[in-house]
PDB file of C-alpha atoms and ligand atoms in Angstrom:
ATOM      1  CA  MET A   1       0.000   0.000   0.000  1.00 45.00           C
ATOM      2  CA  SER A   2       1.551   3.307  -1.006  1.00 52.00           C
ATOM      3  CA  GLY A   3       0.865   6.835   0.153  1.00 65.00           C
ATOM      4  CA  ASN A   4      -1.464   7.957   2.864  1.00 78.00           C
ATOM      5  CA  HIS A   5      -4.288   5.535   3.379  1.00 94.00           C
ATOM      6  CA  ILE A   6      -7.224   6.403   5.673  1.00 98.00           C
ATOM      7  CA  GLN A   7      -8.822   3.625   7.699  1.00 98.00           C
ATOM      8  CA  VAL A   8     -12.019   4.203   9.639  1.00 98.00           C
ATOM      9  CA  GLN A   9     -12.768   1.116  11.736  1.00 98.00           C
ATOM     10  CA  ASN A  10     -15.925   0.415  13.719  1.00 98.00           C
ATOM     11  CA  VAL A  11     -16.331   4.084  14.561  1.00 98.00           C
ATOM     12  CA  ASN A  12     -19.115   5.145  16.901  1.00 98.00           C
ATOM     13  CA  LYS A  13     -19.765   8.620  18.206  1.00 98.00           C
ATOM     14  CA  VAL A  14     -22.271   9.391  20.936  1.00 98.00           C
ATOM     15  CA  PHE A  15     -23.030  12.923  22.076  1.00 97.00           C
ATOM     16  CA  GLN A  16     -24.203  12.883  25.680  1.00 93.00           C
ATOM     17  CA  SER A  17     -26.304  15.587  27.205  1.00 86.00           C
ATOM     18  CA  ALA A  18     -28.342  15.816  30.398  1.00 83.00           C
ATOM     19  CA  ASP A  19     -31.589  14.473  28.965  1.00 85.00           C
ATOM     20  CA  ARG A  20     -30.538  12.311  26.032  1.00 87.00           C
ATOM     21  CA  ASN A  21     -27.781  10.635  24.072  1.00 91.00           C
ATOM     22  CA  VAL A  22     -27.475  11.197  20.361  1.00 93.00           C
ATOM     23  CA  ILE A  23     -25.833   8.387  18.423  1.00 96.00           C
ATOM     24  CA  ALA A  24     -24.290  10.490  15.691  1.00 97.00           C
ATOM     25  CA  LEU A  25     -22.199   7.704  14.139  1.00 98.00           C
ATOM     26  CA  GLN A  26     -22.705   3.964  14.352  1.00 98.00           C
ATOM     27  CA  ASP A  27     -20.266   1.337  13.196  1.00 98.00           C
ATOM     28  CA  ILE A  28     -18.668   3.289  10.374  1.00 98.00           C
ATOM     29  CA  ASN A  29     -16.081   1.400   8.328  1.00 98.00           C
ATOM     30  CA  LEU A  30     -14.251   2.988   5.424  1.00 98.00           C
ATOM     31  CA  SER A  31     -10.944   2.340   3.754  1.00 98.00           C
ATOM     32  CA  ILE A  32      -9.831   5.250   1.604  1.00 98.00           C
ATOM     33  CA  PRO A  33      -6.767   4.930  -0.627  1.00 97.00           C
ATOM     34  CA  GLN A  34      -4.440   7.864  -1.285  1.00 96.00           C
ATOM     35  CA  GLY A  35      -5.734  10.028  -4.120  1.00 97.00           C
ATOM     36  CA  GLN A  36      -9.376   9.049  -3.945  1.00 98.00           C
ATOM     37  CA  PHE A  37     -12.022  11.789  -4.087  1.00 98.00           C
ATOM     38  CA  VAL A  38     -14.735  10.754  -1.638  1.00 98.00           C
ATOM     39  CA  CYS A  39     -18.009  12.574  -1.028  1.00 98.00           C
ATOM     40  CA  LEU A  40     -19.963  12.033   2.175  1.00 98.00           C
ATOM     41  CA  LEU A  41     -23.577  12.584   1.135  1.00 98.00           C
ATOM     42  CA  GLY A  42     -26.762  12.787   3.151  1.00 96.00           C
ATOM     43  CA  PRO A  43     -29.343  15.145   4.542  1.00 92.00           C
ATOM     44  CA  SER A  44     -28.592  17.483   7.409  1.00 93.00           C
ATOM     45  CA  GLY A  45     -28.098  15.702  10.737  1.00 93.00           C
ATOM     46  CA  CYS A  46     -26.806  12.365   9.444  1.00 95.00           C
ATOM     47  CA  GLY A  47     -23.325  12.762  10.919  1.00 97.00           C
ATOM     48  CA  LYS A  48     -21.291  13.965   7.940  1.00 98.00           C
ATOM     49  CA  SER A  49     -19.546  16.740   9.867  1.00 97.00           C
ATOM     50  CA  THR A  50     -19.116  14.488  12.893  1.00 98.00           C
ATOM     51  CA  LEU A  51     -17.283  11.932  10.755  1.00 98.00           C
ATOM     52  CA  LEU A  52     -15.166  14.579   9.028  1.00 98.00           C
ATOM     53  CA  ASN A  53     -14.262  16.172  12.374  1.00 97.00           C
ATOM     54  CA  ALA A  54     -13.266  12.767  13.719  1.00 98.00           C
ATOM     55  CA  ILE A  55     -10.947  12.206  10.739  1.00 98.00           C
ATOM     56  CA  ALA A  56      -9.599  15.731  11.223  1.00 97.00           C
ATOM     57  CA  GLY A  57      -8.942  14.950  14.888  1.00 97.00           C
ATOM     58  CA  PHE A  58     -11.085  17.821  16.193  1.00 97.00           C
ATOM     59  CA  SER A  59     -13.455  15.479  17.955  1.00 96.00           C
ATOM     60  CA  LEU A  60     -12.510  11.854  18.600  1.00 96.00           C
ATOM     61  CA  PRO A  61     -14.766   8.807  18.208  1.00 98.00           C
ATOM     62  CA  THR A  62     -16.447   7.363  21.288  1.00 98.00           C
ATOM     63  CA  SER A  63     -15.189   3.960  20.149  1.00 98.00           C
ATOM     64  CA  GLY A  64     -13.451   2.507  17.132  1.00 98.00           C
ATOM     65  CA  SER A  65     -10.380   3.908  15.479  1.00 98.00           C
ATOM     66  CA  ILE A  66      -9.256   6.143  12.658  1.00 98.00           C
ATOM     67  CA  THR A  67      -5.793   5.904  11.173  1.00 98.00           C
ATOM     68  CA  THR A  68      -4.022   7.880   8.474  1.00 97.00           C
ATOM     69  CA  ASP A  69      -0.893   6.294   7.065  1.00 94.00           C
ATOM     70  CA  SER A  70      -1.293   3.610   9.771  1.00 94.00           C
ATOM     71  CA  LYS A  71      -1.052   6.160  12.625  1.00 96.00           C
ATOM     72  CA  VAL A  72      -4.006   6.583  14.970  1.00 97.00           C
ATOM     73  CA  VAL A  73      -5.648  10.007  14.747  1.00 98.00           C
ATOM     74  CA  THR A  74      -5.674  11.615  18.189  1.00 97.00           C
ATOM     75  CA  ALA A  75      -5.489  15.296  17.204  1.00 97.00           C
ATOM     76  CA  PRO A  76      -5.322  17.521  14.131  1.00 96.00           C
ATOM     77  CA  GLY A  77      -2.072  16.973  12.227  1.00 94.00           C
ATOM     78  CA  PRO A  78      -0.061  18.284   9.301  1.00 93.00           C
ATOM     79  CA  ASP A  79      -1.187  15.413   7.064  1.00 95.00           C
ATOM     80  CA  ARG A  80      -4.785  16.728   7.114  1.00 97.00           C
ATOM     81  CA  GLY A  81      -6.000  20.161   5.997  1.00 95.00           C
ATOM     82  CA  MET A  82      -9.555  21.358   6.588  1.00 95.00           C
ATOM     83  CA  VAL A  83     -11.692  23.791   4.576  1.00 94.00           C
ATOM     84  CA  PHE A  84     -14.945  24.890   6.217  1.00 88.00           C
ATOM     85  CA  GLN A  85     -18.108  26.319   4.724  1.00 83.00           C
ATOM     86  CA  GLU A  86     -17.631  29.598   6.505  1.00 77.00           C
ATOM     87  CA  TYR A  87     -14.382  31.017   5.257  1.00 68.00           C
ATOM     88  CA  ALA A  88     -12.265  30.977   8.370  1.00 81.00           C
ATOM     89  CA  LEU A  89      -9.985  33.757   7.156  1.00 93.00           C
ATOM     90  CA  PHE A  90      -8.270  36.338   9.321  1.00 95.00           C
ATOM     91  CA  PRO A  91     -10.108  39.577   8.519  1.00 95.00           C
ATOM     92  CA  TRP A  92      -7.150  41.776   9.442  1.00 96.00           C
ATOM     93  CA  MET A  93      -4.759  40.041   7.047  1.00 97.00           C
ATOM     94  CA  THR A  94      -4.512  40.510   3.299  1.00 98.00           C
ATOM     95  CA  VAL A  95      -5.099  37.592   0.960  1.00 97.00           C
ATOM     96  CA  GLU A  96      -1.381  36.854   0.665  1.00 97.00           C
ATOM     97  CA  LYS A  97      -0.860  37.107   4.431  1.00 97.00           C
ATOM     98  CA  ASN A  98      -3.746  34.724   5.021  1.00 97.00           C
ATOM     99  CA  ILE A  99      -2.155  32.188   2.680  1.00 97.00           C
ATOM    100  CA  ALA A 100       1.320  32.690   4.176  1.00 97.00           C
ATOM    101  CA  PHE A 101       0.221  32.477   7.802  1.00 96.00           C
ATOM    102  CA  GLY A 102       0.404  28.713   8.283  1.00 93.00           C
ATOM    103  CA  LEU A 103       3.841  28.596   6.693  1.00 95.00           C
ATOM    104  CA  GLU A 104       5.091  31.394   8.965  1.00 96.00           C
ATOM    105  CA  ILE A 105       3.829  29.487  12.003  1.00 93.00           C
ATOM    106  CA  LYS A 106       5.762  26.459  10.780  1.00 92.00           C
ATOM    107  CA  GLY A 107       8.917  28.536  10.522  1.00 95.00           C
ATOM    108  CA  VAL A 108       9.346  28.135   6.776  1.00 96.00           C
ATOM    109  CA  ALA A 109      12.006  30.496   5.364  1.00 97.00           C
ATOM    110  CA  ALA A 110      10.692  33.823   4.050  1.00 97.00           C
ATOM    111  CA  ASN A 111      11.890  33.364   0.462  1.00 97.00           C
ATOM    112  CA  GLU A 112      10.370  29.876   0.347  1.00 97.00           C
ATOM    113  CA  ILE A 113       7.068  31.298   1.657  1.00 97.00           C
ATOM    114  CA  ALA A 114       7.088  34.014  -1.000  1.00 97.00           C
ATOM    115  CA  THR A 115       7.632  31.456  -3.759  1.00 97.00           C
ATOM    116  CA  ARG A 116       4.892  29.126  -2.544  1.00 96.00           C
ATOM    117  CA  VAL A 117       2.366  31.907  -1.931  1.00 97.00           C
ATOM    118  CA  ASP A 118       3.011  33.366  -5.375  1.00 97.00           C
ATOM    119  CA  ALA A 119       2.446  30.003  -7.013  1.00 96.00           C
ATOM    120  CA  LEU A 120      -0.825  29.522  -5.131  1.00 96.00           C
ATOM    121  CA  LEU A 121      -2.037  33.039  -5.931  1.00 97.00           C
ATOM    122  CA  HIS A 122      -1.573  32.195  -9.602  1.00 95.00           C
ATOM    123  CA  LYS A 123      -3.014  28.689  -9.325  1.00 92.00           C
ATOM    124  CA  LEU A 124      -6.249  29.970  -7.787  1.00 93.00           C
ATOM    125  CA  GLY A 125      -6.615  33.139  -9.850  1.00 94.00           C
ATOM    126  CA  LEU A 126      -5.991  35.343  -6.822  1.00 96.00           C
ATOM    127  CA  TYR A 127      -2.863  37.172  -7.906  1.00 97.00           C
ATOM    128  CA  ASP A 128      -4.571  40.484  -8.670  1.00 97.00           C
ATOM    129  CA  PHE A 129      -6.353  40.314  -5.327  1.00 97.00           C
ATOM    130  CA  ARG A 130      -3.325  39.513  -3.188  1.00 98.00           C
ATOM    131  CA  GLN A 131      -3.325  42.855  -1.332  1.00 98.00           C
ATOM    132  CA  ARG A 132      -7.043  42.853  -0.577  1.00 98.00           C
ATOM    133  CA  PHE A 133      -8.666  42.090   2.729  1.00 97.00           C
ATOM    134  CA  PRO A 134     -11.315  39.355   3.009  1.00 96.00           C
ATOM    135  CA  LYS A 135     -14.148  41.870   3.438  1.00 95.00           C
ATOM    136  CA  ASP A 136     -13.373  43.240  -0.026  1.00 96.00           C
ATOM    137  CA  LEU A 137     -13.753  39.853  -1.726  1.00 95.00           C
ATOM    138  CA  SER A 138     -16.768  37.942  -3.031  1.00 94.00           C
ATOM    139  CA  GLY A 139     -17.760  34.703  -1.303  1.00 93.00           C
ATOM    140  CA  GLY A 140     -16.217  32.684  -4.113  1.00 94.00           C
ATOM    141  CA  MET A 141     -12.909  34.535  -3.882  1.00 95.00           C
ATOM    142  CA  ARG A 142     -12.817  34.095  -0.120  1.00 95.00           C
ATOM    143  CA  GLN A 143     -13.300  30.394  -0.528  1.00 93.00           C
ATOM    144  CA  ARG A 144     -10.434  30.340  -3.030  1.00 95.00           C
ATOM    145  CA  VAL A 145      -8.253  31.940  -0.366  1.00 96.00           C
ATOM    146  CA  ALA A 146      -9.375  29.329   2.166  1.00 94.00           C
ATOM    147  CA  ILE A 147      -8.405  26.569  -0.282  1.00 95.00           C
ATOM    148  CA  ALA A 148      -5.074  28.232  -1.108  1.00 95.00           C
ATOM    149  CA  ARG A 149      -4.322  28.529   2.583  1.00 95.00           C
ATOM    150  CA  VAL A 150      -4.818  24.817   3.126  1.00 93.00           C
ATOM    151  CA  LEU A 151      -2.895  23.918  -0.046  1.00 94.00           C
ATOM    152  CA  ALA A 152       0.029  26.035   1.192  1.00 95.00           C
ATOM    153  CA  LEU A 153       0.623  23.463   3.913  1.00 93.00           C
ATOM    154  CA  ASP A 154       0.700  20.722   1.273  1.00 93.00           C
ATOM    155  CA  SER A 155      -1.004  18.061   3.371  1.00 94.00           C
ATOM    156  CA  PRO A 156      -1.799  14.860   1.457  1.00 96.00           C
ATOM    157  CA  ILE A 157      -5.391  14.852   2.752  1.00 97.00           C
ATOM    158  CA  LEU A 158      -7.929  17.618   2.163  1.00 97.00           C
ATOM    159  CA  LEU A 159     -11.066  17.591   4.319  1.00 98.00           C
ATOM    160  CA  MET A 160     -13.849  19.870   3.108  1.00 97.00           C
ATOM    161  CA  ASP A 161     -17.125  20.467   4.937  1.00 96.00           C
ATOM    162  CA  GLU A 162     -19.717  21.831   2.480  1.00 96.00           C
ATOM    163  CA  PRO A 163     -17.109  24.319   1.265  1.00 95.00           C
ATOM    164  CA  PHE A 164     -19.236  25.638  -1.592  1.00 95.00           C
ATOM    165  CA  GLY A 165     -22.598  25.451   0.174  1.00 92.00           C
ATOM    166  CA  ALA A 166     -22.984  29.208   0.519  1.00 90.00           C
ATOM    167  CA  LEU A 167     -22.076  30.071  -3.088  1.00 92.00           C
ATOM    168  CA  ASP A 168     -24.300  30.804  -6.076  1.00 94.00           C
ATOM    169  CA  ALA A 169     -24.577  28.102  -8.729  1.00 95.00           C
ATOM    170  CA  LEU A 170     -22.132  29.562 -11.255  1.00 94.00           C
ATOM    171  CA  THR A 171     -19.417  30.371  -8.713  1.00 93.00           C
ATOM    172  CA  ARG A 172     -19.913  26.944  -7.228  1.00 95.00           C
ATOM    173  CA  ARG A 173     -19.393  25.186 -10.554  1.00 96.00           C
ATOM    174  CA  ASN A 174     -16.257  27.261 -11.203  1.00 94.00           C
ATOM    175  CA  LEU A 175     -14.812  26.277  -7.854  1.00 95.00           C
ATOM    176  CA  GLN A 176     -15.766  22.635  -8.348  1.00 97.00           C
ATOM    177  CA  ASP A 177     -13.843  22.687 -11.644  1.00 96.00           C
ATOM    178  CA  GLU A 178     -10.845  24.358  -9.975  1.00 94.00           C
ATOM    179  CA  LEU A 179     -10.892  21.797  -7.213  1.00 96.00           C
ATOM    180  CA  LEU A 180     -10.997  18.916  -9.715  1.00 97.00           C
ATOM    181  CA  ARG A 181      -8.090  20.435 -11.612  1.00 96.00           C
ATOM    182  CA  ILE A 182      -6.023  20.839  -8.442  1.00 95.00           C
ATOM    183  CA  TRP A 183      -6.938  17.378  -7.232  1.00 97.00           C
ATOM    184  CA  SER A 184      -5.896  15.682 -10.478  1.00 95.00           C
ATOM    185  CA  GLU A 185      -2.705  17.742 -10.553  1.00 95.00           C
ATOM    186  CA  LEU A 186      -1.650  17.165  -6.951  1.00 94.00           C
ATOM    187  CA  GLY A 187      -2.997  13.669  -6.288  1.00 94.00           C
ATOM    188  CA  LYS A 188      -4.401  14.538  -2.880  1.00 96.00           C
ATOM    189  CA  THR A 189      -7.013  12.512  -1.078  1.00 97.00           C
ATOM    190  CA  VAL A 190     -10.186  14.575  -0.743  1.00 98.00           C
ATOM    191  CA  ILE A 191     -13.040  13.903   1.647  1.00 98.00           C
ATOM    192  CA  PHE A 192     -15.776  16.323   0.734  1.00 98.00           C
ATOM    193  CA  VAL A 193     -19.043  16.691   2.655  1.00 98.00           C
ATOM    194  CA  THR A 194     -22.132  17.773   0.774  1.00 97.00           C
ATOM    195  CA  HIS A 195     -25.879  17.378   0.880  1.00 95.00           C
ATOM    196  CA  SER A 196     -26.088  18.049  -2.856  1.00 97.00           C
ATOM    197  CA  ILE A 197     -26.493  14.907  -4.953  1.00 97.00           C
ATOM    198  CA  GLU A 198     -25.436  16.719  -8.100  1.00 98.00           C
ATOM    199  CA  GLU A 199     -22.306  18.084  -6.447  1.00 98.00           C
ATOM    200  CA  ALA A 200     -21.332  14.625  -5.193  1.00 98.00           C
ATOM    201  CA  LEU A 201     -21.855  13.105  -8.649  1.00 98.00           C
ATOM    202  CA  TYR A 202     -19.937  15.883 -10.353  1.00 98.00           C
ATOM    203  CA  LEU A 203     -16.923  15.531  -8.076  1.00 98.00           C
ATOM    204  CA  ALA A 204     -16.501  12.129  -6.541  1.00 98.00           C
ATOM    205  CA  ASP A 205     -14.760   8.865  -7.374  1.00 98.00           C
ATOM    206  CA  ARG A 206     -16.796   7.417  -4.580  1.00 98.00           C
ATOM    207  CA  ILE A 207     -19.982   8.497  -2.815  1.00 98.00           C
ATOM    208  CA  VAL A 208     -20.715   7.371   0.715  1.00 98.00           C
ATOM    209  CA  VAL A 209     -24.425   7.900   1.406  1.00 98.00           C
ATOM    210  CA  MET A 210     -25.179   8.174   5.116  1.00 98.00           C
ATOM    211  CA  THR A 211     -28.343   7.376   7.040  1.00 97.00           C
ATOM    212  CA  TYR A 212     -30.076   9.799   9.374  1.00 95.00           C
ATOM    213  CA  ARG A 213     -29.540   9.125  13.100  1.00 91.00           C
ATOM    214  CA  PRO A 214     -27.822   6.972  13.812  1.00 95.00           C
ATOM    215  CA  GLY A 215     -25.384   7.861  11.057  1.00 97.00           C
ATOM    216  CA  THR A 216     -24.358   4.694   9.282  1.00 98.00           C
ATOM    217  CA  VAL A 217     -23.103   3.943   5.780  1.00 98.00           C
ATOM    218  CA  LYS A 218     -26.221   3.371   3.702  1.00 98.00           C
ATOM    219  CA  ARG A 219     -24.480   2.957   0.355  1.00 98.00           C
ATOM    220  CA  ASP A 220     -20.832   3.050  -0.654  1.00 98.00           C
ATOM    221  CA  MET A 221     -20.797   3.646  -4.396  1.00 98.00           C
ATOM    222  CA  LEU A 222     -17.954   3.996  -6.891  1.00 98.00           C
ATOM    223  CA  VAL A 223     -18.671   6.535  -9.615  1.00 98.00           C
ATOM    224  CA  THR A 224     -16.911   5.626 -12.821  1.00 97.00           C
ATOM    225  CA  LEU A 225     -18.424   8.240 -15.144  1.00 98.00           C
ATOM    226  CA  PRO A 226     -15.654   9.825 -17.225  1.00 96.00           C
ATOM    227  CA  ARG A 227     -14.522  13.340 -16.284  1.00 96.00           C
ATOM    228  CA  LEU A 228     -15.307  16.182 -16.826  1.00 96.00           C
ATOM    229  CA  ARG A 229     -18.810  14.987 -16.176  1.00 98.00           C
ATOM    230  CA  ASP A 230     -21.849  16.289 -17.934  1.00 97.00           C
ATOM    231  CA  PRO A 231     -24.771  16.792 -15.540  1.00 97.00           C
ATOM    232  CA  ALA A 232     -27.109  16.722 -18.546  1.00 97.00           C
ATOM    233  CA  SER A 233     -26.001  13.241 -19.675  1.00 98.00           C
ATOM    234  CA  ALA A 234     -28.264  10.202 -19.371  1.00 98.00           C
ATOM    235  CA  ASP A 235     -25.775   8.250 -17.214  1.00 98.00           C
ATOM    236  CA  PHE A 236     -25.389  11.151 -14.817  1.00 98.00           C
ATOM    237  CA  ASN A 237     -29.141  11.420 -14.433  1.00 98.00           C
ATOM    238  CA  THR A 238     -29.650   7.703 -13.915  1.00 98.00           C
ATOM    239  CA  LEU A 239     -27.235   7.835 -10.962  1.00 98.00           C
ATOM    240  CA  LYS A 240     -28.790  11.072  -9.774  1.00 98.00           C
ATOM    241  CA  ARG A 241     -32.207   9.437  -9.547  1.00 98.00           C
ATOM    242  CA  GLU A 242     -30.785   6.393  -7.770  1.00 98.00           C
ATOM    243  CA  LEU A 243     -29.031   8.581  -5.188  1.00 98.00           C
ATOM    244  CA  GLY A 244     -32.076  10.813  -4.943  1.00 97.00           C
ATOM    245  CA  LEU A 245     -34.183   7.885  -3.736  1.00 97.00           C
ATOM    246  CA  LEU A 246     -31.600   6.932  -1.111  1.00 97.00           C
ATOM    247  CA  VAL A 247     -31.319  10.477   0.238  1.00 97.00           C
ATOM    248  CA  MET A 248     -35.080  10.941   0.202  1.00 96.00           C
ATOM    249  CA  GLU A 249     -35.549   7.863   2.394  1.00 96.00           C
ATOM    250  CA  GLU A 250     -33.260   9.440   4.977  1.00 95.00           C
ATOM    251  CA  GLN A 251     -35.051  12.787   4.778  1.00 94.00           C
ATOM    252  CA  GLN A 252     -38.270  10.918   5.428  1.00 94.00           C
ATOM    253  CA  ARG A 253     -36.672   9.177   8.419  1.00 92.00           C
ATOM    254  CA  HIS A 254     -35.585  12.555   9.769  1.00 91.00           C
ATOM    255  CA  HIS A 255     -39.119  13.858   9.382  1.00 91.00           C
ATOM    256  CA  ASP A 256     -40.658  10.773  11.048  1.00 91.00           C
ATOM    257  CA  GLN A 257     -38.267  10.972  13.992  1.00 89.00           C
ATOM    258  CA  GLU A 258     -39.165  14.613  14.552  1.00 88.00           C
ATOM    259  CA  MET A 259     -42.873  13.851  14.446  1.00 90.00           C
ATOM    260  CA  ILE A 260     -42.379  11.099  17.028  1.00 89.00           C
ATOM    261  CA  ALA A 261     -40.257  13.348  19.244  1.00 86.00           C
ATOM    262  CA  ALA A 262     -42.875  16.109  19.059  1.00 87.00           C
ATOM    263  CA  ALA A 263     -45.652  13.650  19.968  1.00 88.00           C
ATOM    264  CA  VAL A 264     -43.722  12.362  23.018  1.00 81.00           C
ATOM    265  CA  ASP A 265     -42.905  15.840  24.384  1.00 73.00           C
TER     266      ASP A 265
HETATM  267  P1  LIG B 301     -24.453  16.715   9.357  1.00 59.69           P
HETATM  268  O1  LIG B 301     -23.112  17.325   9.222  1.00 59.69           O
HETATM  269  O2  LIG B 301     -24.669  15.511   8.506  1.00 59.69           O
HETATM  270  O3  LIG B 301     -25.555  17.706   9.177  1.00 59.69           O
HETATM  271  P2  LIG B 301     -23.716  16.446  12.152  1.00 59.69           P
HETATM  272  O4  LIG B 301     -22.503  15.588  12.106  1.00 59.69           O
HETATM  273  O5  LIG B 301     -23.499  17.890  12.339  1.00 59.69           O
HETATM  274  O6  LIG B 301     -24.611  16.162  10.869  1.00 59.69           O
HETATM  275  O7  LIG B 301     -24.677  15.950  13.340  1.00 59.69           O
HETATM  276  C1  LIG B 301     -25.075  14.603  13.501  1.00 59.69           C
HETATM  277  C2  LIG B 301     -25.973  14.498  14.715  1.00 59.69           C
HETATM  278  O8  LIG B 301     -25.186  14.734  15.887  1.00 59.69           O
HETATM  279  C3  LIG B 301     -27.087  15.519  14.734  1.00 59.69           C
HETATM  280  O9  LIG B 301     -28.210  14.906  15.283  1.00 59.69           O
HETATM  281  C4  LIG B 301     -26.564  16.602  15.631  1.00 59.69           C
HETATM  282  O10 LIG B 301     -27.622  17.257  16.290  1.00 59.69           O
HETATM  283  C5  LIG B 301     -25.716  15.829  16.621  1.00 59.69           C
HETATM  284  N1  LIG B 301     -24.563  16.631  17.100  1.00 59.69           N
HETATM  285  C6  LIG B 301     -23.553  17.096  16.345  1.00 59.69           C
HETATM  286  N2  LIG B 301     -22.657  17.753  17.114  1.00 59.69           N
HETATM  287  C7  LIG B 301     -23.112  17.702  18.371  1.00 59.69           C
HETATM  288  C8  LIG B 301     -22.638  18.175  19.641  1.00 59.69           C
HETATM  289  N3  LIG B 301     -21.488  18.837  19.737  1.00 59.69           N
HETATM  290  N4  LIG B 301     -23.397  17.917  20.737  1.00 59.69           N
HETATM  291  C9  LIG B 301     -24.555  17.220  20.648  1.00 59.69           C
HETATM  292  N5  LIG B 301     -25.061  16.742  19.494  1.00 59.69           N
HETATM  293  C10 LIG B 301     -24.358  16.963  18.369  1.00 59.69           C
HETATM  294 MG1  LIG B 302     -22.577  19.279   8.671  1.00 59.69          MG
END
């Protein structure tokens, strides 16, 4: 086995509060080879972020184990970079400072930082915006900066939690295309959370559909459609319908559980 392989084994996650326990993840097993683009798909509340945060090391499983490159995840680490939906940029730093920040913290030499930041500014179409502050950028541009900032650290694994969820359709498609280009160029493993079936089908080598509470793997599907994919094609739409039924069942389960909870209260 070469490169950085992610193993999720028998992972459970229970959130305990005074009046109830929420089983957010139940018996999750996934083996993700280096370079695979995986989408975690499912309606809100099915544990996608919980699983991603566990892989990131922000919040550890209640039981089971997660390893990257055969090492148990116990905390965030330099092999994993995270991009959130809400651009977690420093508002008081320019675009280039935001991208450079992680490298400065690591003590990378100034000339090396300048070279890497320049390359990323070009790669993500940010060069003309390098002196701007986040407040003076569109949502799409901010998310480019967030991606550049994670790429600067060159971790083999990119974790993305609905990174394009707040963007309009056109900007979103542009960023999806950029991400695919970067992914095929750099060979990184990507675990990308989305509740959009179309987004998952457009991006992923593999789609892991999750169930609503407890979060389990409902379907683990390889997507072999050739890239760049055409969302108008017949094959794309056949898969879209198939996934649509799976996700709809979980939305229905969510709805039913809420009705039951409301009736008991
Ligand atoms: P998703 O990202 O798929 O929308 P989450 O992973 O955020 O789902 O949440 C899964 C379930 O775990 C939900 O029922 C949510 O309410 C619950 N949950 C998530 N985080 C916490 C927490 N910190 N404390 C208690 N419950 C939580
Ligand atoms: Mg989430």
